[in-house]
Tab-separated table of C-alpha atoms and ligand atoms in Angstrom:
chain	number	residue	atom	x	y	z
A	22	MET	CA	115.035	94.348	99.597
A	23	VAL	CA	112.132	94.315	102.035
A	24	LYS	CA	109.295	96.793	101.664
A	25	ILE	CA	107.241	98.319	104.437
A	26	VAL	CA	103.590	99.181	104.818
A	27	GLU	CA	103.115	102.014	107.303
A	28	THR	CA	100.085	101.378	109.541
A	29	VAL	CA	100.153	104.487	111.750
A	30	LEU	CA	97.068	105.886	110.011
A	31	ARG	CA	94.949	102.718	110.510
A	32	ASP	CA	95.970	99.673	112.504
A	33	GLY	CA	98.409	101.600	114.734
A	34	HIS	CA	95.754	103.811	116.257
A	35	GLN	CA	93.047	101.140	115.932
A	36	SER	CA	95.188	98.909	118.142
A	37	LEU	CA	96.492	101.502	120.614
A	38	ALA	CA	94.075	104.427	120.594
A	39	ALA	CA	90.635	102.884	119.993
A	40	THR	CA	90.677	104.114	116.343
A	41	ARG	CA	90.253	107.704	117.490
A	42	MET	CA	92.846	109.438	115.293
A	43	ARG	CA	91.222	112.286	113.385
A	44	THR	CA	91.927	113.377	109.849
A	45	SER	CA	93.229	116.673	111.228
A	46	ASP	CA	95.828	114.710	113.239
A	47	MET	CA	97.048	113.097	110.013
A	48	ILE	CA	97.115	116.003	107.576
A	49	PRO	CA	100.272	117.785	108.819
A	50	MET	CA	102.414	114.678	108.127
A	51	LEU	CA	100.908	113.329	104.907
A	52	GLU	CA	103.362	114.941	102.490
A	53	GLN	CA	106.283	113.729	104.586
A	54	LEU	CA	104.875	110.219	104.837
A	55	ASP	CA	104.493	110.265	101.064
A	56	GLU	CA	108.234	110.973	100.710
A	57	VAL	CA	109.446	108.060	102.876
A	58	GLY	CA	109.297	105.348	100.235
A	59	TYR	CA	106.753	102.967	101.757
A	60	PHE	CA	105.087	100.208	99.747
A	61	SER	CA	101.787	101.730	100.872
A	62	LEU	CA	100.145	103.705	103.651
A	63	GLU	CA	97.442	101.709	105.343
A	64	ALA	CA	94.947	104.422	106.105
A	65	TRP	CA	91.353	103.298	105.667
A	66	GLY	CA	88.919	100.466	106.318
A	67	GLY	CA	89.002	98.173	109.325
A	68	ALA	CA	87.331	100.004	112.191
A	69	THR	CA	88.155	103.521	110.904
A	70	PHE	CA	84.959	103.828	108.878
A	71	ASP	CA	82.695	103.128	111.847
A	72	SER	CA	84.832	105.253	114.154
A	73	CYS	CA	84.701	108.287	111.817
A	74	LEU	CA	80.910	108.244	111.786
A	75	ARG	CA	80.310	107.138	115.360
A	76	PHE	CA	82.888	108.977	117.423
A	77	LEU	CA	84.606	111.638	115.346
A	78	ASN	CA	81.720	113.195	113.454
A	79	GLU	CA	83.680	112.752	110.243
A	80	ASP	CA	82.661	111.467	106.845
A	81	PRO	CA	84.966	108.491	106.157
A	82	TRP	CA	84.710	109.118	102.411
A	83	GLU	CA	85.764	112.721	102.889
A	84	ARG	CA	88.738	111.471	104.936
A	85	LEU	CA	89.766	109.243	102.063
A	86	ARG	CA	89.564	112.065	99.519
A	87	THR	CA	91.554	114.341	101.807
A	88	LEU	CA	94.265	111.716	102.269
A	89	LYS	CA	94.428	111.204	98.529
A	90	ARG	CA	94.837	114.936	97.895
A	91	HIS	CA	97.958	114.997	100.089
A	92	VAL	CA	99.429	111.584	99.271
A	93	LYS	CA	100.289	111.596	95.607
A	94	LYS	CA	102.953	108.912	95.169
A	95	THR	CA	102.377	106.231	97.793
A	96	PRO	CA	99.323	103.996	97.336
A	97	LEU	CA	96.700	104.242	100.047
A	98	GLN	CA	95.755	100.845	101.429
A	99	MET	CA	92.557	99.650	103.054
A	100	LEU	CA	91.420	96.554	104.959
A	101	LEU	CA	88.171	94.971	103.777
A	102	ARG	CA	86.312	92.055	105.364
A	103	GLY	CA	85.190	90.498	102.087
A	104	GLN	CA	81.441	89.998	101.877
A	105	ASN	CA	81.098	91.674	105.319
A	106	ILE	CA	82.632	94.856	103.824
A	107	LEU	CA	83.364	96.746	107.059
A	108	GLY	CA	80.327	95.522	108.959
A	109	TYR	CA	79.460	92.319	110.745
A	110	ASN	CA	77.031	90.564	108.395
A	111	HIS	CA	77.122	89.426	104.810
A	112	TYR	CA	75.907	92.011	102.317
A	113	ALA	CA	74.445	91.514	98.873
A	114	ASP	CA	76.866	91.383	95.952
A	115	ASP	CA	75.702	94.706	94.523
A	116	VAL	CA	76.531	96.496	97.795
A	117	VAL	CA	79.950	94.836	98.032
A	118	ALA	CA	80.796	95.702	94.423
A	119	GLU	CA	79.622	99.302	94.741
A	120	PHE	CA	81.587	99.752	97.963
A	121	VAL	CA	84.794	98.520	96.356
A	122	ASN	CA	84.269	100.703	93.284
A	123	ARG	CA	83.596	103.803	95.398
A	124	ALA	CA	86.663	103.068	97.558
A	125	VAL	CA	88.931	102.833	94.508
A	126	ASP	CA	87.348	105.893	92.871
A	127	ASN	CA	87.890	107.941	96.014
A	128	GLY	CA	91.567	107.043	96.269
A	129	ILE	CA	92.302	103.503	97.464
A	130	GLY	CA	95.165	101.826	95.606
A	131	VAL	CA	95.704	98.605	97.564
A	132	ILE	CA	92.835	96.516	98.928
A	133	ARG	CA	93.661	93.853	101.467
A	134	VAL	CA	90.719	91.530	101.686
A	135	PHE	CA	90.109	88.680	104.099
A	136	ASP	CA	87.400	86.351	105.281
A	137	ALA	CA	87.245	85.402	108.954
A	138	LEU	CA	86.856	81.712	108.083
A	139	ASN	CA	89.279	81.726	105.126
A	140	ASP	CA	86.314	80.758	102.950
A	141	VAL	CA	87.492	82.315	99.697
A	142	ARG	CA	84.003	82.186	98.203
A	143	ASN	CA	83.274	85.162	100.458
A	144	LEU	CA	86.056	87.097	98.703
A	145	GLU	CA	85.086	86.452	95.087
A	146	VAL	CA	82.992	89.564	94.485
A	147	ALA	CA	85.260	91.966	96.369
A	148	MET	CA	88.400	90.671	94.651
A	149	LYS	CA	86.930	90.569	91.165
A	150	THR	CA	85.550	94.091	91.521
A	151	ALA	CA	88.778	95.496	92.968
A	152	LYS	CA	90.710	93.902	90.145
A	153	SER	CA	88.575	95.392	87.402
A	154	ALA	CA	88.615	98.756	89.178
A	155	GLY	CA	92.411	98.694	88.785
A	156	ALA	CA	93.449	98.308	92.426
A	157	HIS	CA	96.252	96.099	93.713
A	158	VAL	CA	94.334	93.177	95.189
A	159	GLN	CA	95.918	91.588	98.202
A	160	GLY	CA	94.347	88.327	99.312
A	161	ALA	CA	94.858	87.668	103.002
A	162	LEU	CA	94.856	84.336	104.730
A	163	VAL	CA	93.909	84.574	108.366
A	164	TYR	CA	96.488	82.865	110.556
A	165	THR	CA	95.384	80.786	113.487
A	166	ILE	CA	96.459	77.669	115.330
A	167	SER	CA	94.319	74.521	115.437
A	168	PRO	CA	94.622	70.843	114.513
A	169	TYR	CA	92.987	71.758	111.192
A	170	HIS	CA	95.248	74.662	110.251
A	171	THR	CA	98.444	73.386	108.676
A	172	GLU	CA	101.044	74.744	106.278
A	173	ALA	CA	99.306	72.737	103.571
A	174	SER	CA	95.898	74.216	104.378
A	175	PHE	CA	97.301	77.767	104.381
A	176	LEU	CA	99.046	77.106	101.065
A	177	GLN	CA	95.728	75.922	99.659
A	178	VAL	CA	94.023	79.159	100.751
A	179	ALA	CA	96.865	81.175	99.207
A	180	GLN	CA	96.549	79.276	95.931
A	181	ASP	CA	92.792	79.811	95.911
A	182	LEU	CA	93.392	83.538	96.448
A	183	LYS	CA	95.780	83.544	93.505
A	184	GLN	CA	93.112	81.863	91.396
A	185	LEU	CA	90.784	84.730	92.279
A	186	GLY	CA	93.308	87.213	90.926
A	187	ALA	CA	95.348	88.200	93.976
A	188	ASP	CA	98.356	90.403	93.123
A	189	SER	CA	99.961	89.514	96.444
A	190	ILE	CA	99.278	87.275	99.417
A	191	CYS	CA	99.164	88.467	103.002
A	192	ILE	CA	99.551	86.317	106.087
A	193	LYS	CA	97.271	88.090	108.535
A	194	ASP	CA	98.222	87.292	112.119
A	195	MET	CA	95.780	89.478	114.002
A	196	SER	CA	96.603	88.219	117.491
A	197	GLY	CA	100.366	87.812	117.311
A	198	LEU	CA	100.191	84.003	117.430
A	199	LEU	CA	102.730	83.407	114.677
A	200	SER	CA	106.028	82.417	116.256
A	201	PRO	CA	109.354	83.240	114.575
A	202	TYR	CA	110.126	79.697	113.441
A	203	ALA	CA	106.563	78.956	112.354
A	204	ALA	CA	106.730	82.170	110.331
A	205	TYR	CA	109.954	81.020	108.710
A	206	ASP	CA	108.391	77.718	107.668
A	207	LEU	CA	105.108	79.182	106.481
A	208	VAL	CA	106.734	81.940	104.437
A	209	LYS	CA	109.160	79.421	102.942
A	210	THR	CA	106.301	77.108	101.986
A	211	LEU	CA	104.439	79.950	100.288
A	212	LYS	CA	107.542	81.319	98.543
A	213	ASP	CA	108.573	77.866	97.312
A	214	ASN	CA	105.165	77.128	95.864
A	215	MET	CA	103.948	80.418	94.436
A	216	ASP	CA	105.326	83.336	92.508
A	217	LEU	CA	103.415	86.157	94.198
A	218	PRO	CA	104.851	88.695	96.651
A	219	ILE	CA	104.265	87.507	100.218
A	220	HIS	CA	103.325	89.982	102.838
A	221	LEU	CA	103.247	89.593	106.625
A	222	HIS	CA	100.966	91.402	109.041
A	223	THR	CA	101.313	90.710	112.739
A	224	HIS	CA	100.706	92.274	116.132
A	225	TYR	CA	103.025	92.614	119.108
A	226	THR	CA	100.376	91.193	121.477
A	227	SER	CA	102.427	88.169	122.535
A	228	GLY	CA	105.764	89.995	122.344
A	229	MET	CA	107.192	87.976	119.437
A	230	ALA	CA	106.459	90.250	116.483
A	231	SER	CA	109.932	91.652	115.702
A	232	MET	CA	111.492	88.200	115.954
A	233	THR	CA	108.735	86.853	113.738
A	234	TYR	CA	109.469	89.521	111.116
A	235	LEU	CA	113.177	88.792	111.175
A	236	LYS	CA	112.683	85.066	110.593
A	237	ALA	CA	110.039	85.731	107.932
A	238	ILE	CA	112.437	88.113	106.215
A	239	GLU	CA	115.159	85.460	106.253
A	240	ALA	CA	112.654	83.096	104.637
A	241	GLY	CA	112.046	85.593	101.853
A	242	VAL	CA	108.977	87.581	102.863
A	243	ASP	CA	108.637	90.612	100.576
A	244	ILE	CA	106.669	93.113	102.623
A	245	VAL	CA	106.007	93.667	106.348
A	246	ASP	CA	103.576	95.955	108.185
A	247	CYS	CA	105.081	98.384	110.692
A	248	ALA	CA	103.854	101.379	112.656
A	249	LEU	CA	105.873	104.449	113.572
A	250	SER	CA	107.087	104.036	117.162
A	251	PRO	CA	104.397	106.057	119.017
A	252	PHE	CA	101.759	103.715	117.569
A	253	ALA	CA	103.876	100.556	117.596
A	254	LEU	CA	104.384	97.650	120.030
A	255	GLY	CA	101.767	96.718	122.636
A	256	THR	CA	98.897	95.308	120.608
A	257	ALA	CA	100.044	97.105	117.422
A	258	GLN	CA	102.816	96.356	114.897
A	259	PRO	CA	106.612	96.398	115.292
A	260	ALA	CA	108.123	99.879	115.077
A	261	THR	CA	109.002	101.132	111.606
A	262	GLU	CA	112.187	102.883	112.757
A	263	ALA	CA	113.466	99.724	114.484
A	264	ILE	CA	112.814	97.407	111.547
A	265	VAL	CA	114.376	99.885	109.114
A	266	ALA	CA	117.451	100.170	111.347
A	267	ALA	CA	117.718	96.417	111.903
A	268	LEU	CA	117.833	95.729	108.165
A	269	GLU	CA	120.163	98.583	107.215
A	270	GLY	CA	123.234	97.493	105.277
A	271	THR	CA	121.949	93.933	104.848
A	272	PRO	CA	120.583	92.334	101.673
A	273	TYR	CA	117.146	93.092	103.126
A	274	ASP	CA	117.752	96.870	103.444
A	275	THR	CA	114.412	98.700	103.101
A	276	GLY	CA	116.030	101.657	101.344
A	277	ILE	CA	114.224	103.937	103.796
A	278	ASP	CA	116.218	106.772	105.349
A	279	LYS	CA	115.367	106.549	109.042
A	280	GLU	CA	116.224	110.224	109.546
A	281	LYS	CA	113.069	111.013	107.583
A	282	LEU	CA	111.008	109.058	110.092
A	283	TYR	CA	112.012	110.883	113.268
A	284	PRO	CA	110.140	114.185	112.741
A	285	ILE	CA	107.032	112.279	111.629
A	286	ALA	CA	107.215	110.065	114.714
A	287	GLU	CA	107.598	113.193	116.880
A	288	HIS	CA	104.327	114.544	115.517
A	289	PHE	CA	102.467	111.294	116.203
A	290	ARG	CA	103.869	111.132	119.722
A	291	THR	CA	102.025	114.374	120.434
A	292	VAL	CA	98.911	113.092	118.663
A	293	LYS	CA	98.880	109.980	120.822
A	294	LYS	CA	99.125	112.006	123.994
A	295	ASP	CA	96.337	114.335	122.859
A	296	LEU	CA	94.060	111.405	121.980
A	297	ALA	CA	94.757	109.694	125.285
A	298	ASP	CA	93.859	112.887	127.175
A	299	GLU	CA	90.793	113.729	125.124
A	300	PHE	CA	89.271	110.248	124.966
A	301	LYS	CA	90.627	109.015	128.313
A	302	LEU	CA	92.418	106.111	126.685
A	303	ASN	CA	94.883	103.744	128.220
A	304	THR	CA	97.550	103.801	125.529
A	305	ALA	CA	100.192	102.133	127.682
A	306	ILE	CA	99.299	98.622	126.569
A	307	GLY	CA	101.973	96.038	127.262
A	308	ILE	CA	102.384	92.570	125.858
A	309	ASP	CA	100.471	89.583	127.194
A	310	THR	CA	101.781	86.132	126.434
A	311	LYS	CA	98.511	84.584	127.696
A	312	VAL	CA	97.202	85.114	124.180
A	313	LEU	CA	99.352	82.122	123.200
A	314	SER	CA	97.640	79.810	125.673
A	315	PHE	CA	94.068	80.936	125.105
A	316	GLN	CA	94.314	82.354	121.580
A	317	ILE	CA	92.115	85.188	122.714
A	318	PRO	CA	93.174	88.543	121.288
A	319	GLY	CA	94.236	91.035	123.959
A	320	GLY	CA	91.363	93.500	123.499
A	321	MET	CA	88.888	90.692	123.773
A	322	LEU	CA	90.173	89.460	127.132
A	323	SER	CA	89.266	92.767	128.730
A	324	ASN	CA	85.877	92.885	126.946
A	325	LEU	CA	85.006	89.422	128.232
A	326	LEU	CA	86.072	90.329	131.740
A	327	ASN	CA	83.883	93.452	131.574
A	328	GLN	CA	80.896	91.395	130.414
A	329	LEU	CA	81.300	89.129	133.434
A	330	LYS	CA	81.775	92.078	135.814
A	331	GLU	CA	78.537	93.667	134.574
A	332	GLN	CA	76.738	90.478	135.574
A	333	GLY	CA	78.531	90.372	138.909
A	334	MET	CA	80.313	87.198	137.817
A	335	ALA	CA	83.925	88.337	137.671
A	336	ASP	CA	84.887	85.193	139.614
A	337	LYS	CA	83.970	83.123	136.534
A	338	TYR	CA	86.825	84.619	134.521
A	339	PRO	CA	89.202	81.629	134.831
A	340	GLU	CA	86.320	79.366	133.787
A	341	LEU	CA	85.688	81.585	130.775
A	342	LEU	CA	89.324	81.330	129.705
A	343	GLU	CA	88.923	77.538	129.669
A	344	GLU	CA	85.547	77.687	127.959
A	345	MET	CA	86.670	79.818	125.036
A	346	PRO	CA	88.907	77.201	123.327
A	347	ARG	CA	86.272	74.536	123.997
A	348	VAL	CA	83.576	76.551	122.251
A	349	ARG	CA	85.938	77.332	119.419
A	350	ALA	CA	86.640	73.624	118.878
A	351	GLU	CA	82.923	72.756	118.971
A	352	LEU	CA	82.156	75.466	116.415
A	353	GLY	CA	84.732	74.054	113.972
A	354	TYR	CA	87.844	76.060	114.916
A	355	PRO	CA	87.040	79.492	113.489
A	356	PRO	CA	90.039	81.828	113.541
A	357	LEU	CA	89.282	84.519	116.109
A	358	VAL	CA	88.967	87.740	114.156
A	359	THR	CA	86.042	90.107	113.533
A	360	PRO	CA	83.275	88.932	113.516
A	361	THR	CA	83.995	85.319	114.582
A	362	SER	CA	85.912	86.442	117.687
A	363	GLN	CA	82.897	88.348	119.024
A	364	ILE	CA	80.540	85.482	118.182
A	365	THR	CA	82.697	82.817	119.830
A	366	GLY	CA	83.467	85.067	122.793
A	367	SER	CA	79.851	85.858	123.619
A	368	MET	CA	78.901	82.172	123.278
A	369	ALA	CA	81.612	81.245	125.780
A	370	ALA	CA	80.453	84.030	128.118
A	371	PHE	CA	76.814	82.845	127.960
A	372	ASN	CA	77.963	79.288	128.652
A	373	VAL	CA	79.746	80.156	131.880
A	374	MET	CA	77.015	82.541	133.032
A	375	MET	CA	73.899	80.492	132.203
A	376	GLY	CA	75.098	76.926	131.668
A	377	ARG	CA	76.428	75.420	128.461
A	378	TYR	CA	74.307	76.310	125.408
A	379	LYS	CA	71.248	77.186	127.504
A	380	ILE	CA	71.067	80.417	125.524
A	381	VAL	CA	72.406	80.448	121.960
A	382	PRO	CA	72.668	83.818	120.169
A	383	ARG	CA	71.376	84.009	116.596
A	384	GLU	CA	74.895	84.599	115.233
A	385	VAL	CA	76.062	81.294	116.685
A	386	LYS	CA	73.137	79.473	115.101
A	387	ASP	CA	73.878	81.206	111.797
A	388	MET	CA	77.498	80.132	111.990
A	389	VAL	CA	76.427	76.510	112.525
A	390	ARG	CA	73.907	76.891	109.679
A	391	GLY	CA	76.812	77.818	107.378
A	392	LYS	CA	75.643	81.393	106.920
A	393	TYR	CA	79.155	82.770	107.436
A	394	GLY	CA	80.711	80.185	105.151
A	395	ARG	CA	82.456	76.882	105.567
A	396	MET	CA	83.929	76.223	109.013
A	397	PRO	CA	87.603	75.149	108.984
A	398	ALA	CA	86.742	71.861	110.724
A	399	PRO	CA	83.644	69.672	110.484
A	400	ILE	CA	81.060	70.294	113.201
A	401	ASP	CA	80.006	67.218	115.144
A	402	PRO	CA	76.422	66.240	114.082
A	403	GLU	CA	75.320	65.844	117.710
A	404	PHE	CA	76.514	69.349	118.493
A	405	ARG	CA	74.827	70.743	115.399
A	406	LYS	CA	71.565	69.153	116.452
A	407	LEU	CA	71.865	70.765	119.877
A	408	ILE	CA	72.276	74.210	118.307
A	409	ILE	CA	69.928	74.185	115.288
A	410	GLY	CA	67.938	70.943	115.545
A	411	ASP	CA	67.193	69.443	112.136
A	412	GLU	CA	67.524	72.680	110.195
A	413	PRO	CA	69.386	72.352	106.917
A	414	VAL	CA	72.981	73.548	106.585
A	415	ILE	CA	73.982	75.763	103.671
A	416	ASP	CA	76.799	74.430	101.539
A	417	HIS	CA	76.793	77.145	98.889
A	418	ARG	CA	78.255	80.657	99.007
A	419	PRO	CA	76.157	82.408	101.688
A	420	ALA	CA	75.661	85.627	99.681
A	421	ASP	CA	73.935	83.624	96.920
A	422	ASP	CA	70.878	83.784	99.173
A	423	ILE	CA	70.953	87.570	99.523
A	424	ALA	CA	68.907	89.530	96.973
A	425	PRO	CA	70.322	92.827	95.656
A	426	GLN	CA	70.050	95.544	98.305
A	427	LEU	CA	71.334	98.768	96.782
A	428	GLU	CA	68.082	100.082	95.294
A	429	THR	CA	66.161	99.276	98.478
A	430	LEU	CA	68.775	101.111	100.542
A	431	LYS	CA	68.569	104.185	98.274
A	432	GLN	CA	64.791	104.168	98.637
A	433	GLU	CA	65.000	103.773	102.410
A	434	LEU	CA	67.371	106.687	102.660
A	435	ALA	CA	65.125	108.816	100.434
A	436	ASP	CA	62.163	107.946	102.693
A	437	LYS	CA	64.172	109.106	105.690
A	438	GLY	CA	64.676	112.523	104.163
A	439	TYR	CA	67.737	112.073	101.978
A	440	PRO	CA	66.518	111.769	98.386
A	441	GLY	CA	69.288	111.738	95.817
A	442	ALA	CA	71.929	110.861	98.454
A	443	SER	CA	75.401	110.136	97.062
A	444	LEU	CA	76.346	106.482	96.602
A	445	GLU	CA	78.944	107.020	99.314
A	446	ASP	CA	76.238	108.087	101.768
A	447	VAL	CA	74.065	105.152	100.733
A	448	LEU	CA	76.970	102.830	101.526
A	449	SER	CA	77.621	104.486	104.900
A	450	TYR	CA	73.941	103.939	105.629
A	451	ALA	CA	74.115	100.327	104.411
A	452	LEU	CA	76.904	99.515	106.849
A	453	PHE	CA	75.895	101.491	109.943
A	454	PRO	CA	72.301	102.692	109.501
A	455	GLU	CA	71.629	104.445	112.817
A	456	VAL	CA	75.101	105.870	113.192
A	457	ALA	CA	75.085	107.150	109.608
A	458	LEU	CA	71.662	108.801	110.008
A	459	ALA	CA	72.812	110.558	113.169
A	460	PHE	CA	75.911	111.737	111.312
A	461	PHE	CA	73.906	112.985	108.298
A	462	ALA	CA	71.589	114.934	110.599
A	463	GLN	CA	74.498	116.598	112.338
A	464	ARG	CA	76.276	117.340	109.045
A	465	ALA	CA	73.153	119.056	107.674
B	529	CO	CO1	95.931	94.101	112.325
């Protein structure tokens, strides 16, 4: 029996509707979603936290409590970027631990945690805290393709995640790079060598996702992520209804009654149309197999093109496509996922606009300094010298260098007119200071 995580409340609209779904769009269907029989409802974390505060004038913590009030049986799942929490930098351990505790207290049951570089040291605090808070801790390995990423190296990451207390392992294929037969082999390797449930998360970006699920299922994968059809396909997940139907009457039957899904999907079809109208979104995103050649996630291709257009250098686009994998190799083959995708992408853009490494953003230097963790591949010493000169490289866990921040943040917030703010507000402020302050002002 295969289980399903429903992503319509998080990754579905993050991928296809710029994360603009409001809590009020979700509420009417929550009881029905709770009755379907999903493994979990992915509903929080990722970009939703930022989007609530920045675009929707909503308190993300209030959203979580509201969801929890309506969803009584099915665990609510969130996506957490390890020591980055939901931001783009490393935070101090006390902030990470408090965030995880508040998330669980407010209703999260399953925490999927990943590190962009697969450096599990960046997951230690989040995983340990989630575990003692009583959540299901899902350790995710970020899937990518490079000469340094092999089945053996992924198995090693998975085993390290198990050591840290993972209750299940997720293969996180954020760009839809995992091909059906590679999925079969990887899942088989993990299943043969560990006794934890294996979970697969992919995106339709390259057009292979349903085939990838089918082969992974044949190899014994336990759980797959799907989105109800209005928020499926394109750059999102395979459609829940289709996967349920495809497995019906087989040994992999999900046990889900697809009739229950249709009215819920109908509701979200209307929601998608409303969001597209209100926020002027292009929700008709097709597949793009170019992602397989350049390994650049779909959304990023258009961002990079826009960056070039702004500089009047749109003609450099083909050059940029070639530059991106080169930069990635020089930087030690980071998987391209937040925040490494943005860092690698802007470096490549600077290189084609200004000349190679004429301007090097701080984040790139920090990555070479080891401040994001261990790179998957060794960085050539000559290249390192070009970027950071003779500066030392960190070989310990980056957050070891970050002093506790929570008390300082509370004080800062008090100084800005919010004495005695809730821990939840302090954490919102920790992650997105300006955006959170603007939200607090409006809320008051
Ligand atoms: Co995703």
